[in-house]
PDB file of C-alpha atoms in Angstrom:
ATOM      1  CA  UNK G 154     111.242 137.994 122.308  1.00  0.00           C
ATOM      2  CA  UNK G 155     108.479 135.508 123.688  1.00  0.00           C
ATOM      3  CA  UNK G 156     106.097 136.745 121.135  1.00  0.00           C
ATOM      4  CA  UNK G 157     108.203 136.529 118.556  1.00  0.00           C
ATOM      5  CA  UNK G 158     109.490 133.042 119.316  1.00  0.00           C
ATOM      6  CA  UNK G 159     106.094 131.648 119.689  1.00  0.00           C
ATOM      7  CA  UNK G 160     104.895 133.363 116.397  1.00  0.00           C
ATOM      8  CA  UNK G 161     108.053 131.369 114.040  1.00  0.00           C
ATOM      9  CA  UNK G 162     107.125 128.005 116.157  1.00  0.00           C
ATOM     10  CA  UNK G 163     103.376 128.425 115.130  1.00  0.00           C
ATOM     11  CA  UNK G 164     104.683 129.262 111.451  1.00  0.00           C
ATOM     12  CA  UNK G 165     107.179 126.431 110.964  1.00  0.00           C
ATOM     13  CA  UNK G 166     104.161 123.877 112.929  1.00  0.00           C
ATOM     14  CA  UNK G 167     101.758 124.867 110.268  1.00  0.00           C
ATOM     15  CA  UNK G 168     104.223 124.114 107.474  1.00  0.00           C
ATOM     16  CA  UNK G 169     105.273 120.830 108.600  1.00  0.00           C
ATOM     17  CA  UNK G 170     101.149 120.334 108.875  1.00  0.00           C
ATOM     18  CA  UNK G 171     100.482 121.172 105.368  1.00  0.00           C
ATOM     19  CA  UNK G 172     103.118 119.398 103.762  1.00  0.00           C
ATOM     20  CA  UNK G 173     101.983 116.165 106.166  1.00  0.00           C
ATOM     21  CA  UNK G 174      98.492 116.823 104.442  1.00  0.00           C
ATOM     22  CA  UNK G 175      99.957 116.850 101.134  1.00  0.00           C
ATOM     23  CA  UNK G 176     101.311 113.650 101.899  1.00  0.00           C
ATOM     24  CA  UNK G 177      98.788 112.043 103.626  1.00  0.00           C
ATOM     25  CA  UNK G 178      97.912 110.073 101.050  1.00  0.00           C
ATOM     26  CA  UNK G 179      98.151 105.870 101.724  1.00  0.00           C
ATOM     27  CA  UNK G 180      97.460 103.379 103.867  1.00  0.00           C
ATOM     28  CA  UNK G 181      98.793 100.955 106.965  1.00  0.00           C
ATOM     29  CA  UNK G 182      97.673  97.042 106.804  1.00  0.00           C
ATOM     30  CA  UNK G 183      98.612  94.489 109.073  1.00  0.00           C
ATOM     31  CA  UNK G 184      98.108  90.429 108.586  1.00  0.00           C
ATOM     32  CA  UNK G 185      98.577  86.993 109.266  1.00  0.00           C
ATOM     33  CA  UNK G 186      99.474  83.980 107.057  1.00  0.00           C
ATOM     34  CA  UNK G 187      98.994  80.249 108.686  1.00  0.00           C
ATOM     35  CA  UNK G 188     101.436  77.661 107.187  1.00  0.00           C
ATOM     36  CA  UNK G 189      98.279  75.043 107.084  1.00  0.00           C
ATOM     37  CA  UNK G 190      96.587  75.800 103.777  1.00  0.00           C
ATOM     38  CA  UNK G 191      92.904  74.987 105.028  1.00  0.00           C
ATOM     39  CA  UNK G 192      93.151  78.235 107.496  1.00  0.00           C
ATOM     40  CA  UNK G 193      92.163  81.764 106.049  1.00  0.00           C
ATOM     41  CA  UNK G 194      95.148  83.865 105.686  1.00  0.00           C
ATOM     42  CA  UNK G 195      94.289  87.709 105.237  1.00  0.00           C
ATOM     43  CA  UNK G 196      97.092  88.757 103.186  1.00  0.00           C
ATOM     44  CA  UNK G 197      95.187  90.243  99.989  1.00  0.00           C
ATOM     45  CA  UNK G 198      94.178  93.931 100.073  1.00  0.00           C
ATOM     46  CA  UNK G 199      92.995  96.137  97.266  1.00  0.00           C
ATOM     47  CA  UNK G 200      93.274  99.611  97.269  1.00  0.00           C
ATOM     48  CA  UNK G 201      92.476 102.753  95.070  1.00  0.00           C
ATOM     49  CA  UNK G 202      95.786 105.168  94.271  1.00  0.00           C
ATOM     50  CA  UNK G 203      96.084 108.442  93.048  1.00  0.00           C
ATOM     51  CA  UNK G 204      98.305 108.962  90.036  1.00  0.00           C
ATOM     52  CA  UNK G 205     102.262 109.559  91.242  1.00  0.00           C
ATOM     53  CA  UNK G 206     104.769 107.230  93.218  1.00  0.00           C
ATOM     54  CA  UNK G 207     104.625 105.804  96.126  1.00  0.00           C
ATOM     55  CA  UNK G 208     106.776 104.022  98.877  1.00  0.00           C
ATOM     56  CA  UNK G 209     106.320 100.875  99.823  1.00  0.00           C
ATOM     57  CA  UNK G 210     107.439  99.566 103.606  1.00  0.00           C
ATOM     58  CA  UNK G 211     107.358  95.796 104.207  1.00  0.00           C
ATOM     59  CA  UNK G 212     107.669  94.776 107.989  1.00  0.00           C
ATOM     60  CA  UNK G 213     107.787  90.565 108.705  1.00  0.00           C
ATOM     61  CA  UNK G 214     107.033  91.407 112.665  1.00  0.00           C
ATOM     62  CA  UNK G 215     108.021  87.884 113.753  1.00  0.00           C
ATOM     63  CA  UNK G 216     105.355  87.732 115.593  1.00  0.00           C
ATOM     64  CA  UNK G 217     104.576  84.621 117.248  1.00  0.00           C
ATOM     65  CA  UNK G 218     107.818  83.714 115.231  1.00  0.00           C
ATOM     66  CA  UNK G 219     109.227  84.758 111.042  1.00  0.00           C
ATOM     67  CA  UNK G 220     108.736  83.680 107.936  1.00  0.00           C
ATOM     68  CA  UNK G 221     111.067  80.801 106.710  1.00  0.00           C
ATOM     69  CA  UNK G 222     113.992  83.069 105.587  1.00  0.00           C
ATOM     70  CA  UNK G 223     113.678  84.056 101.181  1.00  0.00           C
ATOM     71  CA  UNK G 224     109.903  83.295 101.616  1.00  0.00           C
ATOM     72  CA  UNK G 225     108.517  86.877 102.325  1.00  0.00           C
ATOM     73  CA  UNK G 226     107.416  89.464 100.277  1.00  0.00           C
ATOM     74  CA  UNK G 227     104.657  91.306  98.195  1.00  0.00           C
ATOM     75  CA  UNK G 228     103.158  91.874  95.123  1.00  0.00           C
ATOM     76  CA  UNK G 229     101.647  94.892  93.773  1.00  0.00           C
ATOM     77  CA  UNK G 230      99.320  94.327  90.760  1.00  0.00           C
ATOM     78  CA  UNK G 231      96.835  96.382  88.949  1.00  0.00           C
ATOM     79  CA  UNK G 232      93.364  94.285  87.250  1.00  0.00           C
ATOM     80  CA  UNK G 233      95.771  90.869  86.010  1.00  0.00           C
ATOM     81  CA  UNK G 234      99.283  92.775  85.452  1.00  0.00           C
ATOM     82  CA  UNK G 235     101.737  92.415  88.357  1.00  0.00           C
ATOM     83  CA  UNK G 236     103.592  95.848  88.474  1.00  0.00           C
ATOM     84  CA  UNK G 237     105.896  94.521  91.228  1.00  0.00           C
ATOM     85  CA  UNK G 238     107.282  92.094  93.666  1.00  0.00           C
ATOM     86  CA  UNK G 239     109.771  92.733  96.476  1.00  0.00           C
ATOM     87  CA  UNK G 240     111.193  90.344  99.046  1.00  0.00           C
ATOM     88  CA  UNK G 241     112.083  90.619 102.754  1.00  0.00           C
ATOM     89  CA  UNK G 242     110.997  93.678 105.274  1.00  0.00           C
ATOM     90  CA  UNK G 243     112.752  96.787 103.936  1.00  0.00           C
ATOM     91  CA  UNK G 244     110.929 100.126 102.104  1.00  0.00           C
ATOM     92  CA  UNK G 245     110.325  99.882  98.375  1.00  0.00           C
ATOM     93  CA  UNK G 246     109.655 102.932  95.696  1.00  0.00           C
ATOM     94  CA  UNK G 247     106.629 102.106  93.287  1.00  0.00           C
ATOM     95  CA  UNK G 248     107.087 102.939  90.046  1.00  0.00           C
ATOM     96  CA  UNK G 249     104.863 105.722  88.605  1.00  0.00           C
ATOM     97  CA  UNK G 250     101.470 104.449  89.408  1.00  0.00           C
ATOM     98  CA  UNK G 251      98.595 105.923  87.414  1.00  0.00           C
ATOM     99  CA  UNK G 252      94.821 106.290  89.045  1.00  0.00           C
ATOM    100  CA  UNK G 253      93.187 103.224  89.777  1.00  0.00           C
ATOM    101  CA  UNK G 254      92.482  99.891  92.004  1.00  0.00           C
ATOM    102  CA  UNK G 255      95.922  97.953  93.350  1.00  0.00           C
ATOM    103  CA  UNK G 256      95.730  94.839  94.995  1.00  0.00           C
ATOM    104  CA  UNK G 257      98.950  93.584  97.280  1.00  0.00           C
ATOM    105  CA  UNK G 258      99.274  90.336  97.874  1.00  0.00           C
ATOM    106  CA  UNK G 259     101.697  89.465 101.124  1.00  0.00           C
ATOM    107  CA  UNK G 260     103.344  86.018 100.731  1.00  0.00           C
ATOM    108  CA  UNK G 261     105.547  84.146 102.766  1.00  0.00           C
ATOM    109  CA  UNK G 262     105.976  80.445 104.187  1.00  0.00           C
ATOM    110  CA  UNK G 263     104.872  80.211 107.795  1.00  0.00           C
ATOM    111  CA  UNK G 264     105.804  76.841 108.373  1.00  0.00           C
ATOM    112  CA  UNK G 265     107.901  78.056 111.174  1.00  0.00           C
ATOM    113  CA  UNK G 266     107.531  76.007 113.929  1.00  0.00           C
ATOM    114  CA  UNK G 267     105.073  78.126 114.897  1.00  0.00           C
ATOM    115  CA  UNK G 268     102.347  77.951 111.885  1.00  0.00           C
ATOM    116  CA  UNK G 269     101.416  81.387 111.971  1.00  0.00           C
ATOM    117  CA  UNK G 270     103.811  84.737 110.768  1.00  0.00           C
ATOM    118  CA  UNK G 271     102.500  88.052 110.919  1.00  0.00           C
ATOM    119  CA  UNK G 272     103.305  91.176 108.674  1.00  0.00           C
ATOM    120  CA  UNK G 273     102.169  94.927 108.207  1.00  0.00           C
ATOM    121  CA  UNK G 274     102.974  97.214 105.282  1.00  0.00           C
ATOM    122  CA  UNK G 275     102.810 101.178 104.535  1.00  0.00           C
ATOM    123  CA  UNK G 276     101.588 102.778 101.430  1.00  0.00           C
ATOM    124  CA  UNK G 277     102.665 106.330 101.287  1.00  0.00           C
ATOM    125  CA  UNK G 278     102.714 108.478  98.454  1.00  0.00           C
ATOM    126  CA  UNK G 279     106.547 110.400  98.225  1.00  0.00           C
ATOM    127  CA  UNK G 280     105.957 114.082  98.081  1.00  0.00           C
ATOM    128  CA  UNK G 281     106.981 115.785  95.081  1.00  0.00           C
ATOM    129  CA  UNK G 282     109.929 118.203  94.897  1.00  0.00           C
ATOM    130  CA  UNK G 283     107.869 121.454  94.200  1.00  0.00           C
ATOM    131  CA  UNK G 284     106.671 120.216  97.970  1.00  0.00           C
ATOM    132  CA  UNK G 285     110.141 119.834  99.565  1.00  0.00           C
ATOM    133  CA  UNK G 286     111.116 123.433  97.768  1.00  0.00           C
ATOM    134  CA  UNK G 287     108.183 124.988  99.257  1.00  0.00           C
ATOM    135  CA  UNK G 288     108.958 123.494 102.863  1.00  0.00           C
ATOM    136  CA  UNK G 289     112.422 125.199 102.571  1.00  0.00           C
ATOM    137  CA  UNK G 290     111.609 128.028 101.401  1.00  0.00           C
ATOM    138  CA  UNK G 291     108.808 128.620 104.092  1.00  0.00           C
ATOM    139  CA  UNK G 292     111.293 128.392 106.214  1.00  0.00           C
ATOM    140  CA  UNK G 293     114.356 130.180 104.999  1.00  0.00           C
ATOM    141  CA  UNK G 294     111.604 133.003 105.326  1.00  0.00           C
ATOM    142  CA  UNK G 295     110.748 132.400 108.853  1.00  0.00           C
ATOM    143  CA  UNK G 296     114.866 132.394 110.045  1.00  0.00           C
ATOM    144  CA  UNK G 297     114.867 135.337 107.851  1.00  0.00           C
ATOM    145  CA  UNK G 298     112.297 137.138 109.216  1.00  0.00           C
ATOM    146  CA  UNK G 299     113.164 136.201 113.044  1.00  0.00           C
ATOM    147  CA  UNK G 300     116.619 136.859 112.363  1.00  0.00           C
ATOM    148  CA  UNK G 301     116.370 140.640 111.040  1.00  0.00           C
ATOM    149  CA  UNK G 302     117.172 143.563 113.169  1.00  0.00           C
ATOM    150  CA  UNK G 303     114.925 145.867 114.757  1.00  0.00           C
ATOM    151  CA  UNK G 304     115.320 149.535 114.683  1.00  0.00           C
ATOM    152  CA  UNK G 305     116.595 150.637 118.627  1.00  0.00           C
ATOM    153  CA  UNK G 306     113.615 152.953 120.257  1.00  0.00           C
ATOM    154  CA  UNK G 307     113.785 156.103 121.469  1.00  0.00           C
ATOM    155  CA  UNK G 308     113.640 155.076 125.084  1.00  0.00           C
ATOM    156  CA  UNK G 309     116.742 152.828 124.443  1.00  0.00           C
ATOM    157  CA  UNK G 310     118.702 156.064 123.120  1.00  0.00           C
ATOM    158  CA  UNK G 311     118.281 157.917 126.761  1.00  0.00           C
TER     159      UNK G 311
END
């Protein structure tokens, strides 16, 4: 029973691994914007995306202190053409990005007694549905397998 139970935790562990690998593609950036315009803020990054859609998670970490309320957000644009703006922390769905360079651009008004707001943001690309029916049914054949009944031996009979 031991073997058995280690063998379907090993199997489900290396499907929650490949489908994290499928899915692994994105990034995490973190920033600061100072309410005195002279300062460098770094709140512009530019990344390159793979075709498909993506999720978007904003995070004001009122850190020293947040944003003037309304004044956060991002914008997603590809060359000149914005493709997006959202306000306030929450998670956001991209629309269907093709292949190419993205810049974000954080904004928000700092002047919060403070001077200073920091923010950090998620890129993550959403797994497709062929990869969610895969998941399940890797596993509907693991509980299956597990579940089945072995034939009593001999011994067992005596």
């Amino acid at each position: 029973m031991k073997n058995l139970l280690m063998k379907w935790v090993v199997g489900v562990l290396m499907l929650i691994a490949t489908t994290a690998s499928n899915a692994a593609t994105g990034f995490d950036e973190v920033g600061y914007i100072y309410a005195d315009d002279s300062l460098p803020s770094d709140s512009v990054f530019s990344h390159s995306l793979d075709a498909g859609v993506y999720e978007l998670a904003l995070l004001d970490y009122q850190f020293p202190a947040a944003f003037l309320p309304g004044t956060f957000g991002i914008e997603v644009f590809k060359g000149a053409t914005l493709i997006s703006t959202f306000y306030g922390s929450g998670t956001f769905v991209l629309p269907q990005l093709t292949a190419g360079s993205y810049l974000f651009s954080v904004f928000g008004n700092a002047d919060n007694g403070v001077g200073v707001g920091s923010f950090g943001f998620t890129v993550s690309l959403v797994p497709e549905a062929d990869t969610w029916a895969l998941l399940i049914v890797g596993i509907g054949l693991l509980v299956a397998y597990t579940s089945r009944r072995k034939s009593p031996l001999i011994a067992d009979n005596v």
